[in-house]
Amino acid sequence: MSREGDLQALVTRAAEAYRAGQSFYVARLKLGAWSQPGKGELDSWSDSLAAVESQGWVLVNWSTGFDPGGGLNAFPVFRRRDVPMTPVQDWVR
């Protein structure tokens, strides 16, 4: 797939999740053929985050890890823009 194809697939999945009423959306972003090595901004991840947020999501958390092949993956967690955050103490009874 191309970088543009990957972004379009991500937008489609994020839009479907939003329309389905999901409260959260978690994406998996990989460093791969479309990313630049070294220091500085990772354009492919920035574009991916912007693509998901364009569908009504807001980034609320972020985690990274390595896959079995040693590739770096990011797991951004998004929350619906139209749902207020619930304080943790409201979850615990």
JSON list of C-alpha atoms in Angstrom, two decimals, residues 1-92:
[
{"chain": "A", "resi": 1, "resn": "MET", "atom": "CA", "xyz": [0.00, 0.00, 0.00]},
{"chain": "A", "resi": 2, "resn": "SER", "atom": "CA", "xyz": [1.05, 3.60, -0.47]},
{"chain": "A", "resi": 3, "resn": "ARG", "atom": "CA", "xyz": [1.23, 6.28, 2.18]},
{"chain": "A", "resi": 4, "resn": "GLU", "atom": "CA", "xyz": [-1.91, 7.89, 0.70]},
{"chain": "A", "resi": 5, "resn": "GLY", "atom": "CA", "xyz": [-3.71, 4.54, 0.68]},
{"chain": "A", "resi": 6, "resn": "ASP", "atom": "CA", "xyz": [-2.74, 3.91, 4.30]},
{"chain": "A", "resi": 7, "resn": "LEU", "atom": "CA", "xyz": [-4.06, 7.35, 5.30]},
{"chain": "A", "resi": 8, "resn": "GLN", "atom": "CA", "xyz": [-7.32, 6.81, 3.44]},
{"chain": "A", "resi": 9, "resn": "ALA", "atom": "CA", "xyz": [-7.83, 3.43, 5.13]},
{"chain": "A", "resi": 10, "resn": "LEU", "atom": "CA", "xyz": [-7.15, 5.03, 8.52]},
{"chain": "A", "resi": 11, "resn": "VAL", "atom": "CA", "xyz": [-9.65, 7.84, 7.82]},
{"chain": "A", "resi": 12, "resn": "THR", "atom": "CA", "xyz": [-12.27, 5.30, 6.72]},
{"chain": "A", "resi": 13, "resn": "ARG", "atom": "CA", "xyz": [-11.86, 3.18, 9.86]},
{"chain": "A", "resi": 14, "resn": "ALA", "atom": "CA", "xyz": [-11.88, 6.23, 12.15]},
{"chain": "A", "resi": 15, "resn": "ALA", "atom": "CA", "xyz": [-15.03, 7.60, 10.48]},
{"chain": "A", "resi": 16, "resn": "GLU", "atom": "CA", "xyz": [-16.78, 4.21, 10.76]},
{"chain": "A", "resi": 17, "resn": "ALA", "atom": "CA", "xyz": [-15.91, 3.96, 14.46]},
{"chain": "A", "resi": 18, "resn": "TYR", "atom": "CA", "xyz": [-17.20, 7.48, 15.07]},
{"chain": "A", "resi": 19, "resn": "ARG", "atom": "CA", "xyz": [-20.48, 6.79, 13.24]},
{"chain": "A", "resi": 20, "resn": "ALA", "atom": "CA", "xyz": [-20.86, 3.55, 15.20]},
{"chain": "A", "resi": 21, "resn": "GLY", "atom": "CA", "xyz": [-20.81, 5.60, 18.42]},
{"chain": "A", "resi": 22, "resn": "GLN", "atom": "CA", "xyz": [-17.57, 4.25, 19.86]},
{"chain": "A", "resi": 23, "resn": "SER", "atom": "CA", "xyz": [-16.26, 6.27, 22.80]},
{"chain": "A", "resi": 24, "resn": "PHE", "atom": "CA", "xyz": [-12.62, 5.49, 22.00]},
{"chain": "A", "resi": 25, "resn": "TYR", "atom": "CA", "xyz": [-10.61, 4.72, 18.91]},
{"chain": "A", "resi": 26, "resn": "VAL", "atom": "CA", "xyz": [-7.15, 3.12, 19.10]},
{"chain": "A", "resi": 27, "resn": "ALA", "atom": "CA", "xyz": [-4.96, 3.09, 16.03]},
{"chain": "A", "resi": 28, "resn": "ARG", "atom": "CA", "xyz": [-1.72, 1.26, 15.39]},
{"chain": "A", "resi": 29, "resn": "LEU", "atom": "CA", "xyz": [0.90, 3.30, 13.57]},
{"chain": "A", "resi": 30, "resn": "LYS", "atom": "CA", "xyz": [4.03, 1.58, 12.34]},
{"chain": "A", "resi": 31, "resn": "LEU", "atom": "CA", "xyz": [7.36, 3.04, 11.36]},
{"chain": "A", "resi": 32, "resn": "GLY", "atom": "CA", "xyz": [7.88, 1.58, 7.95]},
{"chain": "A", "resi": 33, "resn": "ALA", "atom": "CA", "xyz": [8.68, 2.37, 4.37]},
{"chain": "A", "resi": 34, "resn": "TRP", "atom": "CA", "xyz": [7.05, 5.82, 4.52]},
{"chain": "A", "resi": 35, "resn": "SER", "atom": "CA", "xyz": [8.94, 7.18, 7.55]},
{"chain": "A", "resi": 36, "resn": "GLN", "atom": "CA", "xyz": [12.23, 8.99, 7.79]},
{"chain": "A", "resi": 37, "resn": "PRO", "atom": "CA", "xyz": [14.94, 7.65, 10.10]},
{"chain": "A", "resi": 38, "resn": "GLY", "atom": "CA", "xyz": [16.80, 9.87, 12.52]},
{"chain": "A", "resi": 39, "resn": "LYS", "atom": "CA", "xyz": [15.70, 12.84, 14.59]},
{"chain": "A", "resi": 40, "resn": "GLY", "atom": "CA", "xyz": [12.88, 15.27, 14.06]},
{"chain": "A", "resi": 41, "resn": "GLU", "atom": "CA", "xyz": [9.24, 15.01, 13.17]},
{"chain": "A", "resi": 42, "resn": "LEU", "atom": "CA", "xyz": [7.80, 11.76, 11.87]},
{"chain": "A", "resi": 43, "resn": "ASP", "atom": "CA", "xyz": [5.65, 13.10, 9.06]},
{"chain": "A", "resi": 44, "resn": "SER", "atom": "CA", "xyz": [3.80, 9.83, 8.58]},
{"chain": "A", "resi": 45, "resn": "TRP", "atom": "CA", "xyz": [2.67, 9.73, 12.22]},
{"chain": "A", "resi": 46, "resn": "SER", "atom": "CA", "xyz": [1.77, 13.43, 12.22]},
{"chain": "A", "resi": 47, "resn": "ASP", "atom": "CA", "xyz": [-0.33, 12.93, 9.10]},
{"chain": "A", "resi": 48, "resn": "SER", "atom": "CA", "xyz": [-2.00, 9.89, 10.64]},
{"chain": "A", "resi": 49, "resn": "LEU", "atom": "CA", "xyz": [-2.90, 11.73, 13.85]},
{"chain": "A", "resi": 50, "resn": "ALA", "atom": "CA", "xyz": [-4.33, 14.65, 11.87]},
{"chain": "A", "resi": 51, "resn": "ALA", "atom": "CA", "xyz": [-6.32, 12.24, 9.70]},
{"chain": "A", "resi": 52, "resn": "VAL", "atom": "CA", "xyz": [-7.97, 10.59, 12.70]},
{"chain": "A", "resi": 53, "resn": "GLU", "atom": "CA", "xyz": [-8.67, 13.91, 14.43]},
{"chain": "A", "resi": 54, "resn": "SER", "atom": "CA", "xyz": [-10.31, 15.17, 11.22]},
{"chain": "A", "resi": 55, "resn": "GLN", "atom": "CA", "xyz": [-13.03, 12.57, 11.84]},
{"chain": "A", "resi": 56, "resn": "GLY", "atom": "CA", "xyz": [-14.06, 13.98, 15.24]},
{"chain": "A", "resi": 57, "resn": "TRP", "atom": "CA", "xyz": [-11.53, 12.29, 17.52]},
{"chain": "A", "resi": 58, "resn": "VAL", "atom": "CA", "xyz": [-9.09, 13.91, 19.99]},
{"chain": "A", "resi": 59, "resn": "LEU", "atom": "CA", "xyz": [-5.78, 12.32, 20.99]},
{"chain": "A", "resi": 60, "resn": "VAL", "atom": "CA", "xyz": [-5.81, 11.57, 24.74]},
{"chain": "A", "resi": 61, "resn": "ASN", "atom": "CA", "xyz": [-3.02, 9.06, 25.25]},
{"chain": "A", "resi": 62, "resn": "TRP", "atom": "CA", "xyz": [-0.11, 7.45, 23.47]},
{"chain": "A", "resi": 63, "resn": "SER", "atom": "CA", "xyz": [1.97, 4.32, 23.86]},
{"chain": "A", "resi": 64, "resn": "THR", "atom": "CA", "xyz": [4.78, 2.77, 21.83]},
{"chain": "A", "resi": 65, "resn": "GLY", "atom": "CA", "xyz": [6.28, -0.68, 21.58]},
{"chain": "A", "resi": 66, "resn": "PHE", "atom": "CA", "xyz": [8.29, -2.95, 19.35]},
{"chain": "A", "resi": 67, "resn": "ASP", "atom": "CA", "xyz": [6.80, -5.75, 17.27]},
{"chain": "A", "resi": 68, "resn": "PRO", "atom": "CA", "xyz": [8.53, -9.17, 17.09]},
{"chain": "A", "resi": 69, "resn": "GLY", "atom": "CA", "xyz": [10.53, -8.01, 14.06]},
{"chain": "A", "resi": 70, "resn": "GLY", "atom": "CA", "xyz": [11.92, -5.00, 15.93]},
{"chain": "A", "resi": 71, "resn": "GLY", "atom": "CA", "xyz": [9.71, -2.42, 14.21]},
{"chain": "A", "resi": 72, "resn": "LEU", "atom": "CA", "xyz": [8.44, 0.49, 16.28]},
{"chain": "A", "resi": 73, "resn": "ASN", "atom": "CA", "xyz": [4.67, 0.80, 16.65]},
{"chain": "A", "resi": 74, "resn": "ALA", "atom": "CA", "xyz": [2.66, 3.59, 18.22]},
{"chain": "A", "resi": 75, "resn": "PHE", "atom": "CA", "xyz": [-0.78, 3.12, 19.74]},
{"chain": "A", "resi": 76, "resn": "PRO", "atom": "CA", "xyz": [-2.52, 6.49, 19.95]},
{"chain": "A", "resi": 77, "resn": "VAL", "atom": "CA", "xyz": [-5.78, 6.47, 21.91]},
{"chain": "A", "resi": 78, "resn": "PHE", "atom": "CA", "xyz": [-8.43, 8.91, 20.73]},
{"chain": "A", "resi": 79, "resn": "ARG", "atom": "CA", "xyz": [-11.66, 9.98, 22.44]},
{"chain": "A", "resi": 80, "resn": "ARG", "atom": "CA", "xyz": [-14.75, 11.38, 20.76]},
{"chain": "A", "resi": 81, "resn": "ARG", "atom": "CA", "xyz": [-14.60, 15.17, 20.63]},
{"chain": "A", "resi": 82, "resn": "ASP", "atom": "CA", "xyz": [-18.27, 15.44, 21.69]},
{"chain": "A", "resi": 83, "resn": "VAL", "atom": "CA", "xyz": [-18.00, 13.32, 24.88]},
{"chain": "A", "resi": 84, "resn": "PRO", "atom": "CA", "xyz": [-16.61, 14.99, 28.04]},
{"chain": "A", "resi": 85, "resn": "MET", "atom": "CA", "xyz": [-13.87, 13.27, 29.98]},
{"chain": "A", "resi": 86, "resn": "THR", "atom": "CA", "xyz": [-15.05, 11.33, 33.05]},
{"chain": "A", "resi": 87, "resn": "PRO", "atom": "CA", "xyz": [-12.88, 11.73, 36.17]},
{"chain": "A", "resi": 88, "resn": "VAL", "atom": "CA", "xyz": [-11.36, 8.45, 37.36]},
{"chain": "A", "resi": 89, "resn": "GLN", "atom": "CA", "xyz": [-13.04, 8.74, 40.76]},
{"chain": "A", "resi": 90, "resn": "ASP", "atom": "CA", "xyz": [-16.43, 8.48, 38.99]},
{"chain": "A", "resi": 91, "resn": "TRP", "atom": "CA", "xyz": [-15.45, 5.02, 37.67]},
{"chain": "A", "resi": 92, "resn": "VAL", "atom": "CA", "xyz": [-14.64, 3.61, 41.10]}
]
